[in-house]
PDB file of C-alpha atoms in Angstrom:
ATOM      1  CA  MET A   1      -7.884  -0.580  22.407  1.00  0.00           C
ATOM      2  CA  SER A   2      -8.748   3.099  22.264  1.00  0.00           C
ATOM      3  CA  VAL A   3      -7.329   4.894  19.253  1.00  0.00           C
ATOM      4  CA  HIS A   4      -6.326   7.792  21.516  1.00  0.00           C
ATOM      5  CA  THR A   5      -3.838   5.702  23.507  1.00  0.00           C
ATOM      6  CA  GLU A   6      -0.288   6.930  22.902  1.00  0.00           C
ATOM      7  CA  PRO A   7       2.206   4.052  23.079  1.00  0.00           C
ATOM      8  CA  SER A   8       5.468   4.384  24.946  1.00  0.00           C
ATOM      9  CA  ALA A   9       8.793   4.192  23.128  1.00  0.00           C
ATOM     10  CA  ASP A  10       9.600   1.084  25.160  1.00  0.00           C
ATOM     11  CA  SER A  11       6.435  -0.577  23.883  1.00  0.00           C
ATOM     12  CA  LEU A  12       7.281   0.146  20.237  1.00  0.00           C
ATOM     13  CA  ASN A  13      10.877  -0.991  20.720  1.00  0.00           C
ATOM     14  CA  ALA A  14       9.630  -4.239  22.248  1.00  0.00           C
ATOM     15  CA  ALA A  15       7.385  -4.808  19.217  1.00  0.00           C
ATOM     16  CA  LEU A  16      10.303  -4.140  16.862  1.00  0.00           C
ATOM     17  CA  GLU A  17      12.576  -6.455  18.806  1.00  0.00           C
ATOM     18  CA  GLY A  18       9.926  -9.168  18.547  1.00  0.00           C
ATOM     19  CA  LEU A  19       9.896  -8.905  14.739  1.00  0.00           C
ATOM     20  CA  LEU A  20      13.697  -9.026  14.557  1.00  0.00           C
ATOM     21  CA  ARG A  21      13.749 -12.103  16.773  1.00  0.00           C
ATOM     22  CA  LYS A  22      10.979 -13.849  14.825  1.00  0.00           C
ATOM     23  CA  TYR A  23      12.775 -13.491  11.496  1.00  0.00           C
ATOM     24  CA  ALA A  24      16.294 -13.953  12.911  1.00  0.00           C
ATOM     25  CA  VAL A  25      17.476 -10.513  11.800  1.00  0.00           C
ATOM     26  CA  GLU A  26      20.762  -9.433  13.389  1.00  0.00           C
ATOM     27  CA  PRO A  27      21.195  -5.652  12.943  1.00  0.00           C
ATOM     28  CA  GLY A  28      24.890  -5.841  13.846  1.00  0.00           C
ATOM     29  CA  THR A  29      24.789  -2.580  15.804  1.00  0.00           C
ATOM     30  CA  GLN A  30      22.980  -1.027  18.726  1.00  0.00           C
ATOM     31  CA  TRP A  31      19.716   0.592  17.712  1.00  0.00           C
ATOM     32  CA  ARG A  32      16.698   2.353  19.166  1.00  0.00           C
ATOM     33  CA  LEU A  33      13.357   3.454  17.772  1.00  0.00           C
ATOM     34  CA  ALA A  34      13.157   6.986  19.165  1.00  0.00           C
ATOM     35  CA  GLY A  35      10.262   9.384  19.497  1.00  0.00           C
ATOM     36  CA  PRO A  36      10.415  13.037  18.388  1.00  0.00           C
ATOM     37  CA  ARG A  37      10.898  14.381  21.921  1.00  0.00           C
ATOM     38  CA  GLU A  38      13.316  11.780  23.261  1.00  0.00           C
ATOM     39  CA  SER A  39      16.890  12.464  24.283  1.00  0.00           C
ATOM     40  CA  ARG A  40      19.516  11.089  21.934  1.00  0.00           C
ATOM     41  CA  GLY A  41      22.437   8.977  23.134  1.00  0.00           C
ATOM     42  CA  ASP A  42      25.721   8.231  21.416  1.00  0.00           C
ATOM     43  CA  GLY A  43      26.891   5.030  19.815  1.00  0.00           C
ATOM     44  CA  GLU A  44      23.555   3.698  18.601  1.00  0.00           C
ATOM     45  CA  VAL A  45      21.523   3.883  15.412  1.00  0.00           C
ATOM     46  CA  LEU A  46      18.469   6.054  16.007  1.00  0.00           C
ATOM     47  CA  LEU A  47      15.384   5.203  13.967  1.00  0.00           C
ATOM     48  CA  VAL A  48      13.037   8.192  13.886  1.00  0.00           C
ATOM     49  CA  ALA A  49      10.015   9.336  11.904  1.00  0.00           C
ATOM     50  CA  GLY A  50      11.480  11.616   9.235  1.00  0.00           C
ATOM     51  CA  TRP A  51       8.867  14.329   9.742  1.00  0.00           C
ATOM     52  CA  SER A  52      10.051  14.815  13.334  1.00  0.00           C
ATOM     53  CA  GLU A  53      13.582  15.796  12.258  1.00  0.00           C
ATOM     54  CA  PRO A  54      13.722  19.525  11.407  1.00  0.00           C
ATOM     55  CA  ASP A  55      17.206  19.440   9.870  1.00  0.00           C
ATOM     56  CA  ALA A  56      17.684  18.445   6.238  1.00  0.00           C
ATOM     57  CA  GLU A  57      21.196  17.115   6.830  1.00  0.00           C
ATOM     58  CA  LEU A  58      21.391  14.215   9.272  1.00  0.00           C
ATOM     59  CA  SER A  59      24.317  12.270  10.672  1.00  0.00           C
ATOM     60  CA  ASP A  60      24.844   8.626   9.789  1.00  0.00           C
ATOM     61  CA  GLN A  61      23.615   7.820  13.291  1.00  0.00           C
ATOM     62  CA  ILE A  62      20.059   8.928  12.459  1.00  0.00           C
ATOM     63  CA  VAL A  63      17.813   6.997  10.064  1.00  0.00           C
ATOM     64  CA  PRO A  64      14.741   9.029   8.992  1.00  0.00           C
ATOM     65  CA  LEU A  65      11.809   6.684   8.427  1.00  0.00           C
ATOM     66  CA  LEU A  66       8.895   7.212   6.049  1.00  0.00           C
ATOM     67  CA  PRO A  67       6.394   4.987   7.895  1.00  0.00           C
ATOM     68  CA  TRP A  68       3.375   5.699   5.666  1.00  0.00           C
ATOM     69  CA  ARG A  69       5.146   3.732   2.920  1.00  0.00           C
ATOM     70  CA  SER A  70       4.663   0.649   5.117  1.00  0.00           C
ATOM     71  CA  GLU A  71       0.943   1.265   5.644  1.00  0.00           C
ATOM     72  CA  GLN A  72      -1.145  -1.275   3.752  1.00  0.00           C
ATOM     73  CA  ARG A  73      -3.669   1.157   2.270  1.00  0.00           C
ATOM     74  CA  PHE A  74      -0.877   3.146   0.632  1.00  0.00           C
ATOM     75  CA  ILE A  75       0.937   0.021  -0.543  1.00  0.00           C
ATOM     76  CA  GLU A  76      -2.249  -1.109  -2.282  1.00  0.00           C
ATOM     77  CA  LEU A  77      -2.953   2.341  -3.735  1.00  0.00           C
ATOM     78  CA  ARG A  78       0.557   2.473  -5.172  1.00  0.00           C
ATOM     79  CA  ARG A  79       0.160  -1.030  -6.614  1.00  0.00           C
ATOM     80  CA  ILE A  80      -3.080  -0.026  -8.355  1.00  0.00           C
ATOM     81  CA  VAL A  81      -1.177   2.773 -10.101  1.00  0.00           C
ATOM     82  CA  ALA A  82       1.929   0.692 -10.869  1.00  0.00           C
ATOM     83  CA  GLN A  83      -0.147  -2.110 -12.409  1.00  0.00           C
ATOM     84  CA  LYS A  84      -2.094   0.471 -14.450  1.00  0.00           C
ATOM     85  CA  THR A  85      -5.449  -0.597 -13.049  1.00  0.00           C
ATOM     86  CA  VAL A  86      -6.156   3.126 -13.171  1.00  0.00           C
ATOM     87  CA  THR A  87      -4.239   4.953 -15.891  1.00  0.00           C
ATOM     88  CA  PRO A  88      -2.965   7.496 -16.632  1.00  0.00           C
ATOM     89  CA  VAL A  89      -3.114   9.418 -13.367  1.00  0.00           C
ATOM     90  CA  LEU A  90      -4.252  12.943 -14.191  1.00  0.00           C
ATOM     91  CA  MET A  91      -4.966  14.378 -10.767  1.00  0.00           C
ATOM     92  CA  GLY A  92      -4.416  13.634  -7.103  1.00  0.00           C
ATOM     93  CA  ARG A  93      -6.389  14.957  -4.140  1.00  0.00           C
ATOM     94  CA  LEU A  94      -4.471  14.509  -0.902  1.00  0.00           C
ATOM     95  CA  ALA A  95      -5.849  15.810   2.393  1.00  0.00           C
ATOM     96  CA  CYS A  96      -4.675  15.415   5.981  1.00  0.00           C
ATOM     97  CA  HIS A  97      -5.889  17.161   9.145  1.00  0.00           C
ATOM     98  CA  THR A  98      -4.674  16.756  12.737  1.00  0.00           C
ATOM     99  CA  ASP A  99      -5.076  18.458  16.100  1.00  0.00           C
ATOM    100  CA  GLY A 100      -1.562  19.896  15.843  1.00  0.00           C
ATOM    101  CA  GLU A 101      -0.192  17.738  18.647  1.00  0.00           C
ATOM    102  CA  GLN A 102       0.284  14.555  16.644  1.00  0.00           C
ATOM    103  CA  MET A 103       1.853  16.264  13.623  1.00  0.00           C
ATOM    104  CA  PRO A 104       2.465  20.001  13.067  1.00  0.00           C
ATOM    105  CA  LEU A 105       1.709  21.640   9.727  1.00  0.00           C
ATOM    106  CA  GLY A 106       5.204  21.252   8.284  1.00  0.00           C
ATOM    107  CA  ALA A 107       5.199  17.561   9.175  1.00  0.00           C
ATOM    108  CA  ILE A 108       1.913  17.028   7.329  1.00  0.00           C
ATOM    109  CA  LEU A 109       3.319  18.704   4.209  1.00  0.00           C
ATOM    110  CA  TYR A 110       6.421  16.496   4.496  1.00  0.00           C
ATOM    111  CA  ARG A 111       4.209  13.404   4.564  1.00  0.00           C
ATOM    112  CA  GLN A 112       1.847  14.499   1.807  1.00  0.00           C
ATOM    113  CA  PHE A 113       4.631  15.568  -0.574  1.00  0.00           C
ATOM    114  CA  ASP A 114       6.267  12.163  -0.190  1.00  0.00           C
ATOM    115  CA  LEU A 115       2.961  10.380  -0.789  1.00  0.00           C
ATOM    116  CA  ALA A 116       2.317  12.460  -3.914  1.00  0.00           C
ATOM    117  CA  GLU A 117       5.620  11.316  -5.412  1.00  0.00           C
ATOM    118  CA  TRP A 118       5.664   7.763  -4.063  1.00  0.00           C
ATOM    119  CA  LEU A 119       2.078   6.841  -4.968  1.00  0.00           C
ATOM    120  CA  THR A 120       2.298   8.202  -8.507  1.00  0.00           C
ATOM    121  CA  GLY A 121       5.932   7.346  -9.210  1.00  0.00           C
ATOM    122  CA  SER A 122       6.482  10.887 -10.490  1.00  0.00           C
ATOM    123  CA  ALA A 123       8.607  13.676  -8.994  1.00  0.00           C
ATOM    124  CA  ILE A 124       7.287  17.099  -8.020  1.00  0.00           C
ATOM    125  CA  LYS A 125       8.439  19.662 -10.580  1.00  0.00           C
ATOM    126  CA  SER A 126       6.749  22.813  -9.282  1.00  0.00           C
ATOM    127  CA  LEU A 127       4.477  23.965  -6.476  1.00  0.00           C
ATOM    128  CA  TYR A 128       2.293  26.891  -5.492  1.00  0.00           C
ATOM    129  CA  ALA A 129       1.346  27.229  -1.826  1.00  0.00           C
ATOM    130  CA  SER A 130      -1.099  29.293   0.200  1.00  0.00           C
ATOM    131  CA  ILE A 131      -0.438  28.960   3.930  1.00  0.00           C
ATOM    132  CA  ARG A 132      -2.453  30.490   6.766  1.00  0.00           C
ATOM    133  CA  GLY A 133      -0.040  30.920   9.649  1.00  0.00           C
ATOM    134  CA  GLN A 134       0.776  27.513  11.069  1.00  0.00           C
ATOM    135  CA  LEU A 135      -2.845  26.336  10.892  1.00  0.00           C
ATOM    136  CA  ALA A 136      -3.659  25.413   7.301  1.00  0.00           C
ATOM    137  CA  ALA A 137      -2.073  25.041   3.891  1.00  0.00           C
ATOM    138  CA  ASN A 138      -3.241  24.426   0.347  1.00  0.00           C
ATOM    139  CA  VAL A 139      -0.607  23.466  -2.200  1.00  0.00           C
ATOM    140  CA  ILE A 140      -0.886  22.759  -5.921  1.00  0.00           C
ATOM    141  CA  LEU A 141       1.787  20.376  -7.209  1.00  0.00           C
ATOM    142  CA  ARG A 142       2.736  19.724 -10.812  1.00  0.00           C
ATOM    143  CA  LEU A 143       4.433  16.363 -11.320  1.00  0.00           C
ATOM    144  CA  ALA A 144       7.019  15.385 -13.908  1.00  0.00           C
ATOM    145  CA  ASP A 145       4.473  13.329 -15.870  1.00  0.00           C
ATOM    146  CA  GLY A 146       2.110  16.314 -16.146  1.00  0.00           C
ATOM    147  CA  ALA A 147      -0.317  15.259 -13.414  1.00  0.00           C
ATOM    148  CA  ILE A 148      -1.628  17.830 -10.932  1.00  0.00           C
ATOM    149  CA  CYS A 149      -1.977  17.143  -7.204  1.00  0.00           C
ATOM    150  CA  SER A 150      -3.744  19.268  -4.629  1.00  0.00           C
ATOM    151  CA  VAL A 151      -2.521  18.979  -1.048  1.00  0.00           C
ATOM    152  CA  GLU A 152      -4.774  20.130   1.790  1.00  0.00           C
ATOM    153  CA  ALA A 153      -3.266  20.239   5.282  1.00  0.00           C
ATOM    154  CA  GLY A 154      -4.592  21.547   8.572  1.00  0.00           C
ATOM    155  CA  VAL A 155      -3.969  21.382  12.317  1.00  0.00           C
ATOM    156  CA  ALA A 156      -7.233  22.842  13.644  1.00  0.00           C
ATOM    157  CA  LEU A 157      -9.068  19.695  14.761  1.00  0.00           C
ATOM    158  CA  PRO A 158     -10.216  19.537  18.411  1.00  0.00           C
ATOM    159  CA  PRO A 159      -7.579  18.187  20.840  1.00  0.00           C
ATOM    160  CA  GLY A 160      -7.450  14.402  20.919  1.00  0.00           C
ATOM    161  CA  THR A 161      -9.093  13.943  17.527  1.00  0.00           C
ATOM    162  CA  PRO A 162      -7.497  11.147  15.469  1.00  0.00           C
ATOM    163  CA  VAL A 163      -5.811  12.103  12.213  1.00  0.00           C
ATOM    164  CA  GLN A 164      -8.363  12.582   9.431  1.00  0.00           C
ATOM    165  CA  ASP A 165      -6.987  12.020   5.951  1.00  0.00           C
ATOM    166  CA  ARG A 166      -7.975  10.915   2.483  1.00  0.00           C
ATOM    167  CA  HIS A 167      -5.981  10.272  -0.685  1.00  0.00           C
ATOM    168  CA  GLU A 168      -7.661  10.016  -4.072  1.00  0.00           C
ATOM    169  CA  LEU A 169      -6.092   9.501  -7.496  1.00  0.00           C
ATOM    170  CA  ILE A 170      -8.163  10.375 -10.560  1.00  0.00           C
ATOM    171  CA  ALA A 171      -7.076   8.825 -13.852  1.00  0.00           C
ATOM    172  CA  GLY A 172      -8.167   8.799 -17.459  1.00  0.00           C
ATOM    173  CA  ARG A 173      -9.538   5.340 -16.688  1.00  0.00           C
ATOM    174  CA  GLY A 174     -10.756   4.877 -13.148  1.00  0.00           C
ATOM    175  CA  VAL A 175     -10.440   6.445  -9.720  1.00  0.00           C
ATOM    176  CA  ALA A 176      -8.583   5.020  -6.714  1.00  0.00           C
ATOM    177  CA  SER A 177      -8.984   6.072  -3.079  1.00  0.00           C
ATOM    178  CA  ASP A 178      -7.725   4.897   0.290  1.00  0.00           C
ATOM    179  CA  ARG A 179     -11.148   5.548   1.837  1.00  0.00           C
ATOM    180  CA  THR A 180     -14.514   4.035   1.030  1.00  0.00           C
ATOM    181  CA  VAL A 181     -16.515   6.198  -1.344  1.00  0.00           C
ATOM    182  CA  ASP A 182     -19.398   6.872   1.055  1.00  0.00           C
ATOM    183  CA  THR A 183     -17.344   8.330   3.905  1.00  0.00           C
ATOM    184  CA  GLN A 184     -14.800  11.086   4.378  1.00  0.00           C
ATOM    185  CA  VAL A 185     -13.313   9.676   7.580  1.00  0.00           C
ATOM    186  CA  ALA A 186     -11.669   6.426   8.629  1.00  0.00           C
ATOM    187  CA  GLN A 187     -13.965   3.754  10.056  1.00  0.00           C
ATOM    188  CA  ALA A 188     -13.030   1.335  12.842  1.00  0.00           C
ATOM    189  CA  SER A 189     -13.759  -2.389  12.694  1.00  0.00           C
ATOM    190  CA  VAL A 190     -15.211  -2.594  16.210  1.00  0.00           C
ATOM    191  CA  TYR A 191     -16.942   0.073  18.324  1.00  0.00           C
ATOM    192  CA  LEU A 192     -17.725  -0.264  22.035  1.00  0.00           C
ATOM    193  CA  TRP A 193     -19.925   2.122  23.998  1.00  0.00           C
ATOM    194  CA  ASP A 194     -20.002   1.841  27.793  1.00  0.00           C
ATOM    195  CA  GLY A 195     -20.177   4.041  30.857  1.00  0.00           C
ATOM    196  CA  ASP A 196     -16.694   5.385  30.134  1.00  0.00           C
ATOM    197  CA  GLY A 197     -17.571   6.538  26.640  1.00  0.00           C
ATOM    198  CA  ARG A 198     -16.630   5.100  23.265  1.00  0.00           C
ATOM    199  CA  GLN A 199     -13.725   2.854  22.430  1.00  0.00           C
ATOM    200  CA  GLU A 200     -12.820   1.526  19.008  1.00  0.00           C
ATOM    201  CA  CYS A 201     -10.386  -0.962  17.562  1.00  0.00           C
ATOM    202  CA  THR A 202      -9.126  -1.902  14.110  1.00  0.00           C
ATOM    203  CA  ASP A 203      -6.630  -4.741  13.765  1.00  0.00           C
ATOM    204  CA  VAL A 204      -4.272  -3.763  10.945  1.00  0.00           C
ATOM    205  CA  ASP A 205      -1.341  -6.170  11.401  1.00  0.00           C
ATOM    206  CA  PHE A 206      -1.620  -9.755  12.608  1.00  0.00           C
ATOM    207  CA  GLU A 207       2.003  -9.734  13.829  1.00  0.00           C
ATOM    208  CA  LEU A 208       1.600  -6.426  15.659  1.00  0.00           C
ATOM    209  CA  PHE A 209      -1.824  -7.089  17.115  1.00  0.00           C
ATOM    210  CA  GLY A 210      -3.326  -4.194  19.041  1.00  0.00           C
ATOM    211  CA  ARG A 211      -1.281  -1.529  17.257  1.00  0.00           C
ATOM    212  CA  ASP A 212      -3.045   1.094  15.202  1.00  0.00           C
ATOM    213  CA  ALA A 213      -1.979   1.793  11.616  1.00  0.00           C
ATOM    214  CA  ALA A 214       0.463   4.582  12.511  1.00  0.00           C
ATOM    215  CA  GLU A 215       2.204   2.504  15.185  1.00  0.00           C
ATOM    216  CA  ALA A 216       2.370  -0.653  13.069  1.00  0.00           C
ATOM    217  CA  SER A 217       3.712   1.169  10.021  1.00  0.00           C
ATOM    218  CA  LEU A 218       6.403   2.899  12.103  1.00  0.00           C
ATOM    219  CA  VAL A 219       7.569  -0.436  13.520  1.00  0.00           C
ATOM    220  CA  ARG A 220       7.497  -2.022  10.045  1.00  0.00           C
ATOM    221  CA  ALA A 221       9.524   0.840   8.560  1.00  0.00           C
ATOM    222  CA  ALA A 222      12.098   0.544  11.345  1.00  0.00           C
ATOM    223  CA  TYR A 223      12.286  -3.221  10.818  1.00  0.00           C
ATOM    224  CA  GLU A 224      13.049  -2.785   7.106  1.00  0.00           C
ATOM    225  CA  ALA A 225      15.741  -0.191   7.863  1.00  0.00           C
ATOM    226  CA  LEU A 226      17.438  -2.653  10.219  1.00  0.00           C
ATOM    227  CA  ARG A 227      16.944  -5.649   7.932  1.00  0.00           C
ATOM    228  CA  GLN A 228      18.261  -3.774   4.892  1.00  0.00           C
ATOM    229  CA  PRO A 229      20.899  -1.251   6.024  1.00  0.00           C
ATOM    230  CA  GLU A 230      21.659  -0.506   2.354  1.00  0.00           C
ATOM    231  CA  ILE A 231      18.410   1.489   2.076  1.00  0.00           C
ATOM    232  CA  ARG A 232      19.437   4.021   4.735  1.00  0.00           C
ATOM    233  CA  PRO A 233      21.309   6.386   2.361  1.00  0.00           C
ATOM    234  CA  ALA A 234      18.208   6.536   0.133  1.00  0.00           C
ATOM    235  CA  LEU A 235      16.067   7.381   3.170  1.00  0.00           C
ATOM    236  CA  ARG A 236      18.412  10.231   4.111  1.00  0.00           C
ATOM    237  CA  GLN A 237      18.346  11.500   0.526  1.00  0.00           C
ATOM    238  CA  ALA A 238      14.535  11.403   0.481  1.00  0.00           C
ATOM    239  CA  HIS A 239      14.493  13.244   3.812  1.00  0.00           C
ATOM    240  CA  ARG A 240      16.737  16.014   2.466  1.00  0.00           C
ATOM    241  CA  ARG A 241      14.493  16.452  -0.551  1.00  0.00           C
ATOM    242  CA  LEU A 242      11.284  16.519   1.483  1.00  0.00           C
ATOM    243  CA  ARG A 243      12.688  19.023   3.981  1.00  0.00           C
ATOM    244  CA  ARG A 244      13.642  21.323   1.099  1.00  0.00           C
ATOM    245  CA  LEU A 245      10.222  20.887  -0.522  1.00  0.00           C
ATOM    246  CA  VAL A 246       8.526  21.946   2.716  1.00  0.00           C
ATOM    247  CA  GLN A 247      10.825  24.961   2.923  1.00  0.00           C
ATOM    248  CA  LEU A 248      10.013  25.782  -0.693  1.00  0.00           C
ATOM    249  CA  ALA A 249       6.268  25.656   0.037  1.00  0.00           C
ATOM    250  CA  PHE A 250       6.605  28.317   2.733  1.00  0.00           C
ATOM    251  CA  GLU A 251       8.746  30.406   0.385  1.00  0.00           C
ATOM    252  CA  SER A 252       6.097  30.079  -2.336  1.00  0.00           C
ATOM    253  CA  ASP A 253       3.487  31.418   0.076  1.00  0.00           C
ATOM    254  CA  GLN A 254       5.680  34.366   1.047  1.00  0.00           C
ATOM    255  CA  ARG A 255       6.443  35.260  -2.560  1.00  0.00           C
ATOM    256  CA  GLY A 256       2.956  34.524  -3.857  1.00  0.00           C
ATOM    257  CA  ALA A 257       4.422  32.637  -6.793  1.00  0.00           C
ATOM    258  CA  ARG A 258       4.709  29.189  -8.301  1.00  0.00           C
ATOM    259  CA  LEU A 259       8.228  27.886  -7.773  1.00  0.00           C
ATOM    260  CA  ARG A 260      10.002  25.250  -9.789  1.00  0.00           C
ATOM    261  CA  VAL A 261      11.861  22.435  -8.058  1.00  0.00           C
ATOM    262  CA  ALA A 262      15.457  21.788  -9.055  1.00  0.00           C
ATOM    263  CA  ALA A 263      16.457  18.190  -9.738  1.00  0.00           C
ATOM    264  CA  ASP A 264      16.988  16.224  -6.516  1.00  0.00           C
ATOM    265  CA  SER A 265      16.437  19.258  -4.330  1.00  0.00           C
ATOM    266  CA  GLY A 266      13.793  21.615  -3.072  1.00  0.00           C
ATOM    267  CA  GLU A 267      15.415  24.790  -4.303  1.00  0.00           C
ATOM    268  CA  ASP A 268      13.702  27.060  -6.779  1.00  0.00           C
ATOM    269  CA  THR A 269      15.252  27.692 -10.163  1.00  0.00           C
TER     270      THR A 269
END
């Protein structure tokens, strides 16, 4: 499978339906895993990637997903911190670059801010941002436990380039990273060169074979939201906070100042 293949919504919904059937999960309501550009119907629960929803306040019909939380590399990185294999976390270096089509700049900040809090288990207390148009951003975060995180985001990669990201946590004892130490970019398990160019494949989920990490994690996140409807209010609350944090980052850039984050919101104090 080429990593540049964009799956259809029908394909992802079929994969999600297969998981629900396998584990005998009955959602009890009509649902659909919707893409960011799809039309929205009435009377069904819409499962969407949170970064694709520009509004902070969402109706009960919409469930904003945080799919990276279902990606295995981040689950393991979070576990390393929670089990104090590396401790205490003093600094985080989080970088993500895209071609701008897969995720715009604000969406990357949304994702990286959530990862900063979720991986470390500590809330963002203040931020200082420098943003160059809608192309690049550098943000310094101070967390509640005193740790500092740098967030680097950009959308200037050549068209069709896969997302390039790396997340590193530096602690008083040890360092943890989601990438191997001798490379800055993700590596595939299998590469194939032929007359049509290069193809590559990495199997990341034995139940969702053939899906790349982003697709598999989105389906997994949607599955959990249907299996556990009680987590949906928490997802909406997290979405509101992340939307306000992104807004605050742009305000910090405009004002040229470090802004503090109010409790449970993204407003400056």
